PDB file of C-alpha atoms and ligand atoms in Angstrom:
ATOM      1  CA  MET A 225     -52.339  32.918   0.651  1.00 31.00           C
ATOM      2  CA  ILE A 226     -49.080  32.248   2.526  1.00 32.00           C
ATOM      3  CA  ASP A 227     -47.545  28.979   2.134  1.00 35.00           C
ATOM      4  CA  ALA A 228     -43.927  29.922   0.988  1.00 35.00           C
ATOM      5  CA  LEU A 229     -44.112  28.808  -2.434  1.00 40.00           C
ATOM      6  CA  ALA A 230     -43.258  31.417  -4.978  1.00 46.00           C
ATOM      7  CA  ALA A 231     -41.465  29.964  -7.806  1.00 49.00           C
ATOM      8  CA  ASP A 232     -42.745  26.859  -9.638  1.00 54.00           C
ATOM      9  CA  CYS A 233     -39.988  25.161 -11.311  1.00 56.00           C
ATOM     10  CA  ARG A 234     -40.712  23.246 -14.601  1.00 53.00           C
ATOM     11  CA  ARG A 235     -38.318  20.303 -15.255  1.00 52.00           C
ATOM     12  CA  HIS A 236     -38.784  17.706 -18.000  1.00 50.00           C
ATOM     13  CA  GLY A 237     -42.280  18.468 -18.099  1.00 54.00           C
ATOM     14  CA  ALA A 238     -43.042  18.398 -14.389  1.00 59.00           C
ATOM     15  CA  THR A 239     -43.633  21.072 -11.728  1.00 62.00           C
ATOM     16  CA  ILE A 240     -41.621  20.876  -8.665  1.00 63.00           C
ATOM     17  CA  ARG A 241     -43.145  22.316  -5.522  1.00 67.00           C
ATOM     18  CA  LEU A 242     -40.297  24.179  -3.781  1.00 74.00           C
ATOM     19  CA  GLY A 243     -41.575  24.686  -0.229  1.00 81.00           C
ATOM     20  CA  CYS A 244     -38.955  27.077   0.534  1.00 90.00           C
ATOM     21  CA  VAL A 245     -38.171  30.831   0.696  1.00 94.00           C
ATOM     22  CA  VAL A 246     -36.434  31.786  -2.719  1.00 95.00           C
ATOM     23  CA  SER A 247     -33.764  34.224  -2.380  1.00 96.00           C
ATOM     24  CA  ALA A 248     -32.157  34.045  -5.811  1.00 97.00           C
ATOM     25  CA  LEU A 249     -32.917  32.717  -9.545  1.00 97.00           C
ATOM     26  CA  ALA A 250     -29.813  32.281 -11.812  1.00 96.00           C
ATOM     27  CA  GLU A 251     -29.276  31.164 -15.296  1.00 93.00           C
ATOM     28  CA  GLU A 252     -26.580  28.698 -15.297  1.00 89.00           C
ATOM     29  CA  GLY A 253     -25.555  26.348 -18.316  1.00 86.00           C
ATOM     30  CA  GLY A 254     -28.858  26.476 -20.028  1.00 90.00           C
ATOM     31  CA  ALA A 255     -31.021  25.950 -17.044  1.00 94.00           C
ATOM     32  CA  VAL A 256     -32.357  27.857 -13.952  1.00 95.00           C
ATOM     33  CA  ALA A 257     -30.851  27.502 -10.560  1.00 96.00           C
ATOM     34  CA  VAL A 258     -33.319  28.200  -7.876  1.00 95.00           C
ATOM     35  CA  ARG A 259     -31.544  29.191  -4.563  1.00 96.00           C
ATOM     36  CA  CYS A 260     -33.587  28.958  -1.347  1.00 95.00           C
ATOM     37  CA  ALA A 261     -32.710  30.766   1.753  1.00 93.00           C
ATOM     38  CA  GLY A 262     -32.003  27.533   3.521  1.00 91.00           C
ATOM     39  CA  GLY A 263     -29.223  26.635   1.088  1.00 94.00           C
ATOM     40  CA  ASP A 264     -31.157  24.143  -1.257  1.00 93.00           C
ATOM     41  CA  VAL A 265     -30.744  24.662  -4.971  1.00 94.00           C
ATOM     42  CA  HIS A 266     -33.109  23.260  -7.519  1.00 92.00           C
ATOM     43  CA  SER A 267     -32.193  23.251 -11.292  1.00 92.00           C
ATOM     44  CA  CYS A 268     -34.886  23.383 -13.973  1.00 91.00           C
ATOM     45  CA  ASP A 269     -35.768  24.508 -17.548  1.00 92.00           C
ATOM     46  CA  ARG A 270     -37.792  27.447 -16.469  1.00 93.00           C
ATOM     47  CA  ALA A 271     -38.978  29.106 -13.284  1.00 93.00           C
ATOM     48  CA  ILE A 272     -42.376  31.040 -12.809  1.00 93.00           C
ATOM     49  CA  LEU A 273     -42.154  33.711 -10.197  1.00 95.00           C
ATOM     50  CA  THR A 274     -45.502  34.563  -8.723  1.00 94.00           C
ATOM     51  CA  VAL A 275     -44.464  36.596  -5.435  1.00 95.00           C
ATOM     52  CA  PRO A 276     -46.412  39.734  -4.699  1.00 96.00           C
ATOM     53  CA  LEU A 277     -45.117  42.796  -6.478  1.00 96.00           C
ATOM     54  CA  PRO A 278     -43.266  44.410  -3.512  1.00 95.00           C
ATOM     55  CA  LEU A 279     -41.216  41.144  -2.949  1.00 96.00           C
ATOM     56  CA  LEU A 280     -40.015  40.956  -6.687  1.00 94.00           C
ATOM     57  CA  ARG A 281     -36.940  43.108  -6.022  1.00 90.00           C
ATOM     58  CA  GLU A 282     -35.881  41.048  -3.004  1.00 94.00           C
ATOM     59  CA  ILE A 283     -35.318  38.120  -5.143  1.00 96.00           C
ATOM     60  CA  ALA A 284     -31.893  38.120  -7.104  1.00 97.00           C
ATOM     61  CA  LEU A 285     -32.717  37.689 -10.808  1.00 97.00           C
ATOM     62  CA  PRO A 286     -30.598  36.778 -14.160  1.00 95.00           C
ATOM     63  CA  GLY A 287     -30.067  40.159 -16.093  1.00 92.00           C
ATOM     64  CA  GLU A 288     -32.744  39.584 -18.593  1.00 91.00           C
ATOM     65  CA  ALA A 289     -35.635  39.137 -15.937  1.00 95.00           C
ATOM     66  CA  ARG A 290     -34.140  41.915 -13.856  1.00 95.00           C
ATOM     67  CA  ALA A 291     -34.357  44.518 -16.801  1.00 94.00           C
ATOM     68  CA  LYS A 292     -38.132  43.748 -17.087  1.00 95.00           C
ATOM     69  CA  LEU A 293     -38.639  44.462 -13.361  1.00 94.00           C
ATOM     70  CA  ALA A 294     -38.651  48.213 -13.898  1.00 94.00           C
ATOM     71  CA  ALA A 295     -42.040  47.933 -15.638  1.00 96.00           C
ATOM     72  CA  ALA A 296     -43.373  46.632 -12.270  1.00 96.00           C
ATOM     73  CA  ASP A 297     -43.244  50.294 -11.168  1.00 96.00           C
ATOM     74  CA  ASP A 298     -46.237  51.094 -13.346  1.00 97.00           C
ATOM     75  CA  ILE A 299     -48.499  48.350 -11.647  1.00 97.00           C
ATOM     76  CA  GLY A 300     -50.233  49.704  -8.573  1.00 97.00           C
ATOM     77  CA  PHE A 301     -50.108  47.805  -5.155  1.00 96.00           C
ATOM     78  CA  GLY A 302     -52.159  48.478  -2.266  1.00 96.00           C
ATOM     79  CA  ASN A 303     -52.417  47.536   1.481  1.00 97.00           C
ATOM     80  CA  VAL A 304     -55.453  46.094   3.539  1.00 97.00           C
ATOM     81  CA  ILE A 305     -55.970  45.939   7.367  1.00 98.00           C
ATOM     82  CA  LYS A 306     -58.454  43.438   8.547  1.00 98.00           C
ATOM     83  CA  ILE A 307     -59.881  43.031  11.993  1.00 98.00           C
ATOM     84  CA  LEU A 308     -62.015  40.147  12.970  1.00 98.00           C
ATOM     85  CA  LEU A 309     -63.963  40.525  16.314  1.00 98.00           C
ATOM     86  CA  ARG A 310     -66.333  37.551  17.700  1.00 98.00           C
ATOM     87  CA  PHE A 311     -68.738  38.759  20.212  1.00 97.00           C
ATOM     88  CA  ALA A 312     -70.861  36.810  22.786  1.00 97.00           C
ATOM     89  CA  ARG A 313     -73.966  38.174  21.203  1.00 93.00           C
ATOM     90  CA  PRO A 314     -74.999  40.543  18.302  1.00 93.00           C
ATOM     91  CA  TRP A 315     -75.257  43.457  20.485  1.00 93.00           C
ATOM     92  CA  TRP A 316     -75.620  45.866  17.434  1.00 90.00           C
ATOM     93  CA  ARG A 317     -78.913  44.381  16.564  1.00 87.00           C
ATOM     94  CA  GLU A 318     -80.107  45.447  20.040  1.00 80.00           C
ATOM     95  CA  ARG A 319     -78.692  48.731  19.731  1.00 74.00           C
ATOM     96  CA  LYS A 320     -80.823  49.573  16.537  1.00 70.00           C
ATOM     97  CA  GLU A 321     -83.711  47.493  15.379  1.00 69.00           C
ATOM     98  CA  ASN A 322     -83.258  48.191  11.803  1.00 76.00           C
ATOM     99  CA  LEU A 323     -79.783  46.731  12.102  1.00 82.00           C
ATOM    100  CA  ALA A 324     -81.120  43.179  12.327  1.00 83.00           C
ATOM    101  CA  ASP A 325     -80.143  42.368   8.783  1.00 88.00           C
ATOM    102  CA  MET A 326     -77.229  44.506   8.473  1.00 89.00           C
ATOM    103  CA  THR A 327     -74.569  43.356   6.072  1.00 93.00           C
ATOM    104  CA  PHE A 328     -72.017  46.328   5.552  1.00 95.00           C
ATOM    105  CA  LEU A 329     -71.483  49.369   7.709  1.00 94.00           C
ATOM    106  CA  LEU A 330     -69.674  52.445   6.256  1.00 96.00           C
ATOM    107  CA  SER A 331     -68.356  55.162   8.466  1.00 96.00           C
ATOM    108  CA  ASP A 332     -65.634  57.826   8.716  1.00 96.00           C
ATOM    109  CA  GLN A 333     -64.100  56.239  11.741  1.00 96.00           C
ATOM    110  CA  ALA A 334     -60.502  54.837  11.627  1.00 96.00           C
ATOM    111  CA  ILE A 335     -61.564  51.481  10.759  1.00 97.00           C
ATOM    112  CA  PRO A 336     -64.178  52.595   8.251  1.00 97.00           C
ATOM    113  CA  VAL A 337     -65.761  49.465   6.774  1.00 97.00           C
ATOM    114  CA  TRP A 338     -67.405  46.797   8.725  1.00 97.00           C
ATOM    115  CA  TRP A 339     -69.529  43.672   7.755  1.00 97.00           C
ATOM    116  CA  THR A 340     -71.581  40.778   9.542  1.00 95.00           C
ATOM    117  CA  ARG A 341     -71.894  37.333   8.441  1.00 93.00           C
ATOM    118  CA  TYR A 342     -75.578  38.033   7.909  1.00 90.00           C
ATOM    119  CA  PRO A 343     -77.748  35.569   7.350  1.00 91.00           C
ATOM    120  CA  ASP A 344     -75.138  33.461   9.202  1.00 91.00           C
ATOM    121  CA  PRO A 345     -76.318  34.225  12.906  1.00 89.00           C
ATOM    122  CA  ARG A 346     -72.821  34.089  14.502  1.00 93.00           C
ATOM    123  CA  PRO A 347     -71.894  37.429  16.101  1.00 95.00           C
ATOM    124  CA  VAL A 348     -68.823  38.348  14.220  1.00 97.00           C
ATOM    125  CA  LEU A 349     -67.787  41.786  12.848  1.00 98.00           C
ATOM    126  CA  THR A 350     -65.159  42.198  10.249  1.00 98.00           C
ATOM    127  CA  GLY A 351     -63.265  45.442   9.928  1.00 98.00           C
ATOM    128  CA  TRP A 352     -61.693  46.435   6.818  1.00 98.00           C
ATOM    129  CA  PHE A 353     -59.360  49.311   5.850  1.00 97.00           C
ATOM    130  CA  GLY A 354     -57.573  49.625   2.578  1.00 96.00           C
ATOM    131  CA  GLY A 355     -55.366  51.972   0.594  1.00 95.00           C
ATOM    132  CA  PRO A 356     -52.620  54.492   1.342  1.00 94.00           C
ATOM    133  CA  ARG A 357     -54.246  55.692   4.519  1.00 93.00           C
ATOM    134  CA  THR A 358     -53.462  52.309   6.074  1.00 97.00           C
ATOM    135  CA  ALA A 359     -49.845  53.898   6.555  1.00 96.00           C
ATOM    136  CA  GLU A 360     -51.549  56.013   9.438  1.00 95.00           C
ATOM    137  CA  LEU A 361     -51.861  52.753  11.329  1.00 96.00           C
ATOM    138  CA  GLU A 362     -48.366  51.514  10.647  1.00 94.00           C
ATOM    139  CA  SER A 363     -47.146  51.468  14.088  1.00 97.00           C
ATOM    140  CA  LEU A 364     -49.979  49.415  15.624  1.00 97.00           C
ATOM    141  CA  ASP A 365     -49.570  45.851  16.412  1.00 97.00           C
ATOM    142  CA  PRO A 366     -52.506  43.351  16.264  1.00 98.00           C
ATOM    143  CA  GLN A 367     -53.605  44.295  19.646  1.00 98.00           C
ATOM    144  CA  GLY A 368     -53.445  47.759  18.835  1.00 98.00           C
ATOM    145  CA  LEU A 369     -55.510  47.258  15.589  1.00 98.00           C
ATOM    146  CA  VAL A 370     -58.109  45.442  17.789  1.00 98.00           C
ATOM    147  CA  ASP A 371     -58.300  48.396  20.064  1.00 98.00           C
ATOM    148  CA  ALA A 372     -58.715  50.807  17.164  1.00 98.00           C
ATOM    149  CA  GLY A 373     -61.364  48.549  15.736  1.00 98.00           C
ATOM    150  CA  LEU A 374     -63.194  48.608  19.182  1.00 98.00           C
ATOM    151  CA  GLY A 375     -62.977  52.455  19.410  1.00 98.00           C
ATOM    152  CA  SER A 376     -64.390  52.934  15.930  1.00 98.00           C
ATOM    153  CA  LEU A 377     -67.358  50.769  16.733  1.00 97.00           C
ATOM    154  CA  ALA A 378     -67.936  52.611  19.959  1.00 97.00           C
ATOM    155  CA  ALA A 379     -67.934  55.909  18.058  1.00 96.00           C
ATOM    156  CA  VAL A 380     -70.113  54.580  15.157  1.00 94.00           C
ATOM    157  CA  PHE A 381     -72.757  53.250  17.739  1.00 93.00           C
ATOM    158  CA  GLY A 382     -72.263  56.006  20.351  1.00 93.00           C
ATOM    159  CA  LEU A 383     -71.553  53.264  23.094  1.00 94.00           C
ATOM    160  CA  PRO A 384     -68.897  53.304  25.771  1.00 96.00           C
ATOM    161  CA  ARG A 385     -65.823  51.283  24.530  1.00 96.00           C
ATOM    162  CA  ASP A 386     -65.827  49.052  27.586  1.00 97.00           C
ATOM    163  CA  ASP A 387     -69.229  48.024  26.826  1.00 96.00           C
ATOM    164  CA  ILE A 388     -68.403  46.557  23.496  1.00 97.00           C
ATOM    165  CA  THR A 389     -65.022  45.197  24.809  1.00 97.00           C
ATOM    166  CA  ARG A 390     -67.038  43.223  27.515  1.00 97.00           C
ATOM    167  CA  GLU A 391     -68.839  41.318  24.637  1.00 97.00           C
ATOM    168  CA  LEU A 392     -65.630  40.350  22.827  1.00 98.00           C
ATOM    169  CA  VAL A 393     -64.937  36.628  22.884  1.00 98.00           C
ATOM    170  CA  ALA A 394     -62.108  36.497  20.406  1.00 98.00           C
ATOM    171  CA  ALA A 395     -60.346  38.843  18.126  1.00 98.00           C
ATOM    172  CA  ALA A 396     -57.656  38.822  15.403  1.00 98.00           C
ATOM    173  CA  ALA A 397     -56.182  41.582  13.116  1.00 98.00           C
ATOM    174  CA  ILE A 398     -53.778  41.532  10.238  1.00 97.00           C
ATOM    175  CA  ASN A 399     -51.945  44.369   8.657  1.00 98.00           C
ATOM    176  CA  TRP A 400     -50.979  42.753   5.337  1.00 97.00           C
ATOM    177  CA  ALA A 401     -48.074  45.253   4.852  1.00 97.00           C
ATOM    178  CA  HIS A 402     -46.378  43.655   7.897  1.00 96.00           C
ATOM    179  CA  ASP A 403     -46.705  40.115   6.423  1.00 96.00           C
ATOM    180  CA  ARG A 404     -43.110  39.267   5.206  1.00 95.00           C
ATOM    181  CA  PHE A 405     -44.563  37.141   2.277  1.00 95.00           C
ATOM    182  CA  ALA A 406     -47.090  39.662   1.043  1.00 96.00           C
ATOM    183  CA  ARG A 407     -45.983  43.232   1.865  1.00 96.00           C
ATOM    184  CA  GLY A 408     -49.491  44.343   0.997  1.00 97.00           C
ATOM    185  CA  ALA A 409     -52.813  43.152  -0.351  1.00 96.00           C
ATOM    186  CA  TYR A 410     -54.009  43.953  -3.855  1.00 92.00           C
ATOM    187  CA  SER A 411     -52.431  44.948  -7.233  1.00 96.00           C
ATOM    188  CA  TRP A 412     -54.577  47.398  -9.213  1.00 95.00           C
ATOM    189  CA  ALA A 413     -54.198  49.033 -12.714  1.00 95.00           C
ATOM    190  CA  THR A 414     -52.640  52.415 -13.393  1.00 96.00           C
ATOM    191  CA  PRO A 415     -52.881  54.028 -16.836  1.00 97.00           C
ATOM    192  CA  ARG A 416     -49.586  52.476 -17.546  1.00 97.00           C
ATOM    193  CA  THR A 417     -50.234  48.993 -16.330  1.00 97.00           C
ATOM    194  CA  ARG A 418     -51.438  47.355 -19.490  1.00 97.00           C
ATOM    195  CA  GLU A 419     -48.159  48.202 -21.129  1.00 97.00           C
ATOM    196  CA  ALA A 420     -46.135  47.151 -18.090  1.00 98.00           C
ATOM    197  CA  GLN A 421     -47.864  43.694 -18.046  1.00 97.00           C
ATOM    198  CA  ALA A 422     -47.155  42.987 -21.397  1.00 96.00           C
ATOM    199  CA  ILE A 423     -43.465  43.602 -20.812  1.00 96.00           C
ATOM    200  CA  LEU A 424     -43.582  41.332 -17.816  1.00 96.00           C
ATOM    201  CA  ALA A 425     -45.379  38.566 -19.355  1.00 92.00           C
ATOM    202  CA  ARG A 426     -43.160  38.157 -22.181  1.00 90.00           C
ATOM    203  CA  ALA A 427     -41.985  34.454 -22.251  1.00 86.00           C
ATOM    204  CA  ASP A 428     -38.689  35.217 -23.815  1.00 85.00           C
ATOM    205  CA  GLY A 429     -36.452  33.994 -21.198  1.00 89.00           C
ATOM    206  CA  ARG A 430     -36.184  31.057 -18.719  1.00 93.00           C
ATOM    207  CA  VAL A 431     -37.646  33.046 -15.873  1.00 95.00           C
ATOM    208  CA  LEU A 432     -41.129  34.098 -16.193  1.00 95.00           C
ATOM    209  CA  PHE A 433     -43.484  36.357 -14.077  1.00 96.00           C
ATOM    210  CA  SER A 434     -47.062  35.495 -13.354  1.00 96.00           C
ATOM    211  CA  GLY A 435     -49.797  36.069 -10.726  1.00 96.00           C
ATOM    212  CA  GLU A 436     -52.618  38.510  -9.994  1.00 96.00           C
ATOM    213  CA  ALA A 437     -50.619  41.488 -11.008  1.00 97.00           C
ATOM    214  CA  LEU A 438     -49.968  40.260 -14.512  1.00 97.00           C
ATOM    215  CA  TYR A 439     -53.704  39.602 -15.222  1.00 97.00           C
ATOM    216  CA  ARG A 440     -54.767  41.647 -18.188  1.00 94.00           C
ATOM    217  CA  GLY A 441     -58.607  41.447 -17.589  1.00 93.00           C
ATOM    218  CA  ARG A 442     -60.756  43.696 -15.504  1.00 90.00           C
ATOM    219  CA  ASP A 443     -60.499  42.602 -12.009  1.00 91.00           C
ATOM    220  CA  MET A 444     -56.808  42.421 -11.091  1.00 93.00           C
ATOM    221  CA  GLY A 445     -56.159  41.628  -7.279  1.00 91.00           C
ATOM    222  CA  THR A 446     -58.420  38.292  -7.099  1.00 94.00           C
ATOM    223  CA  VAL A 447     -57.736  34.672  -6.982  1.00 96.00           C
ATOM    224  CA  GLU A 448     -59.587  34.353 -10.467  1.00 96.00           C
ATOM    225  CA  ALA A 449     -56.934  36.786 -11.997  1.00 97.00           C
ATOM    226  CA  ALA A 450     -54.058  34.781 -10.398  1.00 97.00           C
ATOM    227  CA  LEU A 451     -55.437  31.652 -11.823  1.00 96.00           C
ATOM    228  CA  ALA A 452     -55.923  33.057 -15.262  1.00 97.00           C
ATOM    229  CA  SER A 453     -52.425  34.588 -15.295  1.00 96.00           C
ATOM    230  CA  GLY A 454     -50.995  31.154 -14.300  1.00 94.00           C
ATOM    231  CA  LEU A 455     -52.817  29.500 -17.123  1.00 95.00           C
ATOM    232  CA  GLU A 456     -51.807  32.022 -19.555  1.00 94.00           C
ATOM    233  CA  THR A 457     -48.119  31.697 -18.588  1.00 94.00           C
ATOM    234  CA  ALA A 458     -48.398  27.872 -18.636  1.00 91.00           C
ATOM    235  CA  GLU A 459     -49.860  28.035 -22.316  1.00 92.00           C
ATOM    236  CA  ARG A 460     -46.973  30.442 -23.333  1.00 90.00           C
ATOM    237  CA  ILE A 461     -44.428  27.874 -22.125  1.00 89.00           C
ATOM    238  CA  LEU A 462     -46.203  25.196 -23.973  1.00 89.00           C
ATOM    239  CA  GLN A 463     -46.242  26.981 -27.234  1.00 87.00           C
ATOM    240  CA  GLY A 464     -42.624  28.150 -26.916  1.00 73.00           C
TER     241      GLY A 464
HETATM  242  C1  FAD B 206     -57.216  40.524   3.011  1.00 87.97           C
HETATM  243  C2  FAD B 206     -57.255  40.091   1.591  1.00 87.97           C
HETATM  244  C3  FAD B 206     -58.500  39.628   1.180  1.00 87.97           C
HETATM  245  C4  FAD B 206     -58.825  39.252  -0.039  1.00 87.97           C
HETATM  246  N1  FAD B 206     -59.948  38.668  -0.463  1.00 87.97           N
HETATM  247  C5  FAD B 206     -60.115  38.201  -1.883  1.00 87.97           C
HETATM  248  C6  FAD B 206     -61.341  37.734  -2.174  1.00 87.97           C
HETATM  249  O1  FAD B 206     -62.484  37.873  -1.366  1.00 87.97           O
HETATM  250  N2  FAD B 206     -61.537  37.151  -3.278  1.00 87.97           N
HETATM  251  C7  FAD B 206     -60.421  37.186  -4.331  1.00 87.97           C
HETATM  252  O2  FAD B 206     -60.690  36.779  -5.234  1.00 87.97           O
HETATM  253  N3  FAD B 206     -59.189  37.553  -3.758  1.00 87.97           N
HETATM  254  C8  FAD B 206     -59.005  38.101  -2.663  1.00 87.97           C
HETATM  255  N4  FAD B 206     -57.840  38.656  -2.131  1.00 87.97           N
HETATM  256  C9  FAD B 206     -56.600  38.770  -3.255  1.00 87.97           C
HETATM  257  C10 FAD B 206     -56.053  37.314  -3.414  1.00 87.97           C
HETATM  258  O3  FAD B 206     -55.772  36.857  -2.175  1.00 87.97           O
HETATM  259  C11 FAD B 206     -54.959  37.526  -4.452  1.00 87.97           C
HETATM  260  O4  FAD B 206     -55.293  38.362  -5.631  1.00 87.97           O
HETATM  261  C12 FAD B 206     -54.292  36.200  -4.754  1.00 87.97           C
HETATM  262  O5  FAD B 206     -54.025  35.595  -3.505  1.00 87.97           O
HETATM  263  C13 FAD B 206     -53.076  36.525  -5.501  1.00 87.97           C
HETATM  264  O6  FAD B 206     -52.553  35.246  -5.839  1.00 87.97           O
HETATM  265  P1  FAD B 206     -51.070  35.238  -6.434  1.00 87.97           P
HETATM  266  O7  FAD B 206     -50.743  33.818  -6.732  1.00 87.97           O
HETATM  267  O8  FAD B 206     -50.727  36.243  -7.440  1.00 87.97           O
HETATM  268  O9  FAD B 206     -50.210  35.745  -5.067  1.00 87.97           O
HETATM  269  P2  FAD B 206     -50.169  35.331  -3.673  1.00 87.97           P
HETATM  270  O10 FAD B 206     -51.408  34.559  -3.249  1.00 87.97           O
HETATM  271  O11 FAD B 206     -49.752  36.377  -2.856  1.00 87.97           O
HETATM  272  O12 FAD B 206     -49.066  34.005  -3.684  1.00 87.97           O
HETATM  273  C14 FAD B 206     -47.724  34.363  -3.730  1.00 87.97           C
HETATM  274  C15 FAD B 206     -47.102  33.377  -2.859  1.00 87.97           C
HETATM  275  O13 FAD B 206     -45.644  33.686  -2.846  1.00 87.97           O
HETATM  276  C16 FAD B 206     -45.132  33.404  -1.437  1.00 87.97           C
HETATM  277  N5  FAD B 206     -43.868  33.981  -1.391  1.00 87.97           N
HETATM  278  C17 FAD B 206     -43.564  35.310  -1.299  1.00 87.97           C
HETATM  279  N6  FAD B 206     -42.211  35.563  -1.120  1.00 87.97           N
HETATM  280  C18 FAD B 206     -41.556  34.274  -1.253  1.00 87.97           C
HETATM  281  C19 FAD B 206     -40.138  33.800  -1.463  1.00 87.97           C
HETATM  282  N7  FAD B 206     -39.279  34.724  -1.513  1.00 87.97           N
HETATM  283  N8  FAD B 206     -40.058  32.525  -1.594  1.00 87.97           N
HETATM  284  C20 FAD B 206     -41.139  31.408  -1.801  1.00 87.97           C
HETATM  285  N9  FAD B 206     -42.390  32.048  -1.595  1.00 87.97           N
HETATM  286  C21 FAD B 206     -42.520  33.117  -1.535  1.00 87.97           C
HETATM  287  C22 FAD B 206     -46.108  33.731  -0.587  1.00 87.97           C
HETATM  288  O14 FAD B 206     -45.994  32.894   0.618  1.00 87.97           O
HETATM  289  C23 FAD B 206     -47.289  33.224  -1.208  1.00 87.97           C
HETATM  290  O15 FAD B 206     -47.717  31.980  -1.078  1.00 87.97           O
HETATM  291  C24 FAD B 206     -57.641  39.101  -0.925  1.00 87.97           C
HETATM  292  C25 FAD B 206     -56.399  39.490  -0.558  1.00 87.97           C
HETATM  293  C26 FAD B 206     -56.186  40.018   0.775  1.00 87.97           C
HETATM  294  C27 FAD B 206     -54.914  40.393   1.310  1.00 87.97           C
END
């Protein structure tokens, strides 16, 4: 998801891969100037901006595109925390026999959702926590999130936390709100989102918006949605 490419720049029918952090787009002399944080400037006919919604306001935009941005307030955007724990052995199977084929585990603990790789035998548990309540864990760094995950598993299985920690081989945790190029996880539809998307998707200027949040089908917040939105934007440019 993170490869520091946000604006595809179309010049003379070709797409330029920018490979830089974009700080500003400006319309100059019938073209778009894409300014990168490192100082590079690329010029092109049209630019397609696909950064996640929270980052849209951090990029300076020409007046027409900026005016459309107010509509983005009517599109939902939420967070996800993900915790990956690899263990020496699948201790949860030994704990309860009927968990041998466990896929998902739902609980009311701080990290409420867990899944295994079943039927893949590798003893990995993935913890997932999404939505506004992830703000309660805002202050935790990756190690703090791993500790919260271990605490949740200990409570779910009624085991001393140290017993579970002893089995741990490797761990990683990501709070997507802390990722400077994401600032969260998925977009979602509010009752006003369809109208907002219609405004943002208009191809009436040189700077266009695209990406998962602009997808007008059912499942926003997916790779398929991002690809479909990108195709739609490309078609609009070709038609224009
Ligand atoms: C934890 C998690 C799990 C997910 N699992 C799934 C799944 O299983 N299936 C699924 O379909 N979808 C999943 N998604 C959703 C999916 O990743 C997104 O819907 C999809 O990546 C959105 O694509 P996009 O191109 O709109 O935006 P992104 O993929 O977010 O791409 C935006 C790009 O802009 C870059 N960028 C940001 N700011 C700048 C800047 N200033 N300058 C230059 N570049 C910048 C970013 O680095 C990024 O590369 C998941 C998302 C998360 C967070």
